[in-house]
Amino acid sequence: MAQPIIRPRMQPEEGMREVLVDGKTHLLRNDVMFTAMQHAQGEFSEFFLSLRDEQRIFGHRCPRCRHLIVPPFMKRCPPCNFADMEKEYVKDVGVMAASPVITVFAPSRFKDQVPFGTGRVFLEAQDGTPASTAMLVRVRTTLGTIRPGIYRKGTPVKIVFSPHRRGAVDDIFAVPQSELTPAQLAKSPLAENEIDWDRMPEAAWTGTAPEEGAVLKEAVRLFRKLAEMVRKSPRATADLRSWQRRVRLESPAGAFGFVIDNCQIEVSEDTSATPDLIFRIHDPAILVGWLRGASAGARAGPQSPPLTDLVVEGTLILNKPEMETITRLDRIPRSLRRDLIVD
Amino acid sequence: MRDVAIVGAGMTPCRSRWIEKTFWELAQMAVAESVRDAGIHIDEVEAGVAGIYNDIFEFQAIPESGLQGIIGMQNKPLLRVSNGGATGGYAMLAAHQMVASGQHDLALCVGVEKALDCYDFEAESPTPAVVQTIGYSWDPWFERPLGAHATESYAEVVQAYMDEHPGDLAPLARARIAEMLSTYARNNPYAQRKNEQVTAQQVLQSRYVVYPIRALETCVYTEGACALLMASGDKAREIQKRTGQGPIWITGAAAANEPYFVGSDISRYKVLHRIYSDELATRKALEQARLRIEDIQVMELHDAFIPQLMITLAEMGVVPLGRANDLVEEGLIMPGGKYLLNPSGGLTFGGHFVGGSNMMSAWSVRRELLARNLEHGLIHGTGASLSMYAVVMILERRN
């Protein structure tokens, strides 16, 4: 069933709020700037139909200067005094124009998609030469959440087609060619459901693994302490409202699990249950740093980076791009301070 | 082209939220202040320009229409300018041309913006809605459906520059600039964050908004207004006789916009690791003023993001591209260095009410030229996708 474009929770009810400023009452009126659209895709319809129905990408080439633009954002070449450009199919491979960026705080309509990577790809013409322009695409990885280092300037990529194409630019996205098998690389079009997206647990640890399990035990102890504090804090409890997740945290020193349910956290060393989400961290001391900061407040000394940053930097790897658990956990330290559970 | 001078300026305080004021009131406050500052009656003003970036922020299409009588411009021409982040710069350019062309002797330039009326009722926070509203600046076919937005877009330029020049835009250099600007904001009575001193360490520890840009390297959302009065040479001298306050002359005014789509040929497409528009506009403005960048003593540059500010300075020729760390490490822009940079606290700590923040830059450079007896200042605005717009003006105090 088709989903509403604006989620009901984003739509305000009629209402007027009174706010006191400098002793005087002022009004805030709930409202919307409402314009529904049947937005014409015009001359771009052919390009989007090609993505949707043929799973092929084309650009426009100027017969005079030979520039090839992808996407075909115009039909005439201004430097050649608006010479008519010609349709030309390109390959579904190319290279990154630059390292992609990773959005953590997104516009309203994209906030449930973070973290997401976006970058520009110079797609290849049939003769192997790069297009003159680079196309903005979402970039994804099969190795957990998107993070720096997976893509760089010049990284060869393959365009992948979504199975739920609607005739729009988000029908496609890029993956690094290095993450694909030779058979996947050779296939055109390559569909999203032909790729194994759950390879994160196979990813090898990088660097030297900490040998002792004492750090992990400390992480478990502090996580339990945090869970106790959450029980006493109305704000922290509210941070976990309407959220259920079973999470397994894996590190080279071992694993433990925790469950978020009923506005509470339960920590367990038994990791046999199938998790909704997997966190992988090479050095659990970093997690201990965050937990100490969260449970000891301002007196803990230098603050640990928020968990969000650990995910964005790739220190904490998730098996799927779902930040909600992380952002909710990140709110807890502040809530504990505001409820004076810690100072 | 005739000589043009700034003869008056007025500002409102920059705030994240003015619940108690509409954009009509903010605009009127700034205009009234500029008229008082110039010692004129509003009836002397012949024409005006209104810089308002975004209709959604004002919750009204053609929002300038309501201003007409409120700012004393009834029955006179008022040109609305909307050029993304560079709206204030382009509005000043238009007002300058009204006078330089000989069409008018005294023109008003007012910039105003609301922002935080936008609200995400699901997130119970204005921020995602403000980001979304700015995100409507991206095209609806190829980029906006992917979640393109302002920080994402500028981060692309920053990241591409860092790919091209590894090691430049070093985190500590960026953090030290942010620390400096937070200190400068204390001296700006209108600054939004005038009581928010941050340390370089705090900047380094602030969270990522869009990797690789951190929260404390990012401009703020601001509501406020600024107004400038621009006069011909004769009118400026007449006003000076009345007030005793010297005019600040605009000796260079130029703009350049890069194309929207990214490509490899800088003559035809946006090259991602450059802000070529900054180089072009600076070069043209300096040529008009017959100056070199080394002659500039005070500059107010559009610091939407601190690493973008560093690239802008390199594009302007303050340092070579790839050597932007020298700005900090050699002290060029640091306190006591060759250039006084963003003494208002910039857009990061002073405030960024988009329609008028470049006018705040002019207000600040004028203030510094007069207060410190300096000769040459530069103001800059950038905006739109991938920082593709640029406006540069050269200001001069004459003895």
XYZ file of C-alpha atoms in Angstrom, chain A residues 26-223:
198
model
C 2.839 36.104 22.599
C 1.093 33.602 20.365
C 2.417 30.695 18.330
C -0.108 29.337 15.833
C 0.197 25.795 14.462
C 0.129 26.026 10.691
C 1.515 24.518 7.503
C 2.636 25.917 4.182
C 0.636 23.355 2.304
C 0.970 22.732 -1.407
C 0.406 19.234 -2.710
C 1.982 18.691 -6.109
C 1.612 16.644 -9.237
C 5.090 17.583 -10.221
C 5.810 17.400 -13.947
C 8.926 15.437 -14.760
C 8.798 16.964 -18.235
C 11.722 16.227 -20.501
C 13.316 14.137 -17.737
C 10.490 11.603 -17.931
C 12.367 9.609 -20.575
C 15.433 9.343 -18.337
C 13.415 8.235 -15.318
C 11.345 5.787 -17.397
C 14.617 4.340 -18.639
C 15.752 3.817 -15.034
C 12.432 2.270 -14.080
C 11.593 0.108 -17.085
C 14.874 -0.605 -18.898
C 17.235 -0.305 -15.926
C 19.585 1.645 -18.157
C 21.144 5.080 -17.769
C 21.630 7.530 -20.571
C 23.183 10.933 -20.969
C 23.217 13.575 -23.650
C 26.228 14.147 -25.888
C 26.911 17.255 -27.902
C 27.837 16.244 -31.456
C 30.078 19.277 -31.787
C 32.169 19.518 -28.608
C 31.625 15.821 -27.682
C 30.827 16.641 -24.046
C 28.690 13.915 -22.469
C 26.422 14.975 -19.603
C 24.935 12.474 -17.144
C 22.224 12.908 -15.998
C 20.877 14.501 -19.210
C 19.936 17.738 -17.491
C 19.641 19.725 -20.708
C 18.910 19.006 -24.360
C 21.048 21.669 -25.982
C 24.708 22.568 -25.516
C 25.095 26.273 -24.541
C 28.848 26.552 -25.390
C 28.004 25.258 -28.893
C 25.305 27.909 -29.203
C 22.583 25.477 -28.140
C 23.362 22.703 -30.596
C 20.951 19.777 -30.133
C 22.465 17.037 -27.960
C 22.023 13.324 -28.662
C 20.886 10.535 -26.372
C 23.667 8.077 -25.484
C 23.483 5.113 -23.120
C 26.328 4.858 -20.628
C 27.678 1.943 -18.620
C 26.554 1.216 -15.062
C 30.121 1.626 -13.786
C 32.200 4.669 -13.019
C 34.466 6.321 -10.460
C 33.827 8.626 -7.523
C 34.593 12.289 -8.221
C 35.425 12.717 -4.526
C 34.965 10.944 -1.223
C 31.268 10.939 -0.356
C 29.914 12.805 2.651
C 27.818 11.238 5.383
C 24.649 12.934 6.603
C 23.834 12.513 10.273
C 21.347 15.348 10.796
C 19.021 15.324 7.819
C 16.066 17.334 6.539
C 12.675 16.352 8.002
C 11.711 14.077 5.153
C 14.996 12.139 5.266
C 15.625 11.909 8.987
C 14.679 8.240 9.181
C 17.310 7.388 6.553
C 20.441 8.489 8.432
C 23.284 7.858 8.292
C 23.392 8.074 4.526
C 26.214 8.760 2.107
C 25.970 10.885 -1.005
C 28.609 11.409 -3.651
C 29.225 12.130 -7.315
C 30.012 9.470 -9.896
C 31.597 9.961 -13.301
C 29.877 7.155 -15.227
C 31.665 5.541 -18.173
C 30.645 5.934 -21.784
C 30.522 2.750 -23.857
C 34.095 3.421 -25.043
C 35.299 3.527 -21.432
C 35.886 7.283 -21.261
C 34.328 9.133 -18.343
C 31.320 11.386 -18.773
C 31.977 15.118 -18.606
C 29.743 15.498 -15.563
C 29.353 13.538 -12.348
C 25.948 12.436 -11.087
C 24.858 12.648 -7.463
C 23.949 9.236 -6.056
C 23.406 7.581 -2.732
C 26.428 5.422 -1.884
C 26.004 2.207 0.090
C 28.183 -0.570 1.433
C 27.587 -4.245 2.072
C 29.851 -4.054 5.134
C 27.567 -2.431 7.713
C 26.841 1.284 7.941
C 28.417 3.783 5.592
C 31.614 5.255 7.011
C 34.745 7.084 5.848
C 37.318 5.053 3.956
C 34.895 2.794 2.112
C 34.877 5.209 -0.798
C 37.581 7.639 -1.879
C 38.127 9.877 -4.855
C 38.549 7.532 -7.825
C 36.948 4.484 -6.178
C 35.410 2.324 -8.937
C 31.705 1.843 -8.344
C 28.813 -0.096 -9.818
C 25.300 1.282 -10.110
C 22.669 -0.970 -8.536
C 18.934 -0.862 -9.272
C 16.285 -0.987 -6.576
C 13.587 -3.646 -6.981
C 10.988 -1.001 -6.083
C 11.649 1.444 -8.906
C 9.184 4.253 -9.377
C 10.883 6.310 -12.065
C 13.011 8.569 -9.889
C 16.662 9.223 -9.176
C 16.567 7.113 -6.024
C 15.818 4.028 -8.132
C 19.589 3.621 -8.263
C 22.552 3.816 -5.905
C 26.251 2.950 -5.965
C 28.312 0.234 -4.299
C 32.090 -0.157 -4.445
C 33.131 -2.610 -7.147
C 35.542 -4.148 -4.626
C 32.570 -5.444 -2.602
C 31.072 -7.341 -5.552
C 31.842 -10.743 -7.009
C 33.065 -11.006 -10.610
C 29.635 -12.359 -11.562
C 27.857 -9.406 -9.948
C 30.259 -7.000 -11.623
C 29.605 -8.558 -15.010
C 25.818 -8.384 -14.619
C 23.894 -5.428 -16.046
C 21.556 -4.405 -14.645
C 22.537 -5.512 -11.159
C 19.580 -5.613 -8.767
C 19.700 -4.754 -5.080
C 18.331 -8.166 -4.115
C 21.194 -9.903 -5.925
C 23.648 -8.559 -3.340
C 24.287 -9.957 0.134
C 23.687 -6.951 2.387
C 24.389 -8.698 5.674
C 28.135 -9.199 5.359
C 29.106 -7.055 8.312
C 29.694 -10.005 10.662
C 32.180 -11.378 8.130
C 34.180 -8.170 8.129
C 37.615 -8.791 9.585
C 38.738 -6.782 12.602
C 41.252 -4.187 11.648
C 44.396 -3.501 13.689
C 45.379 -5.370 16.805
C 42.629 -6.777 18.992
C 42.796 -5.989 22.704
C 43.721 -9.237 24.414
C 42.082 -8.952 27.781
C 38.403 -9.350 28.413
C 38.550 -7.079 31.457
C 37.624 -4.031 29.396
C 34.570 -5.760 28.030
C 33.555 -6.822 31.542
C 33.874 -3.191 32.606
C 31.660 -2.192 29.679
C 29.012 -4.671 30.828
C 29.257 -3.390 34.415
C 28.892 0.248 33.328
C 26.059 -0.562 30.940
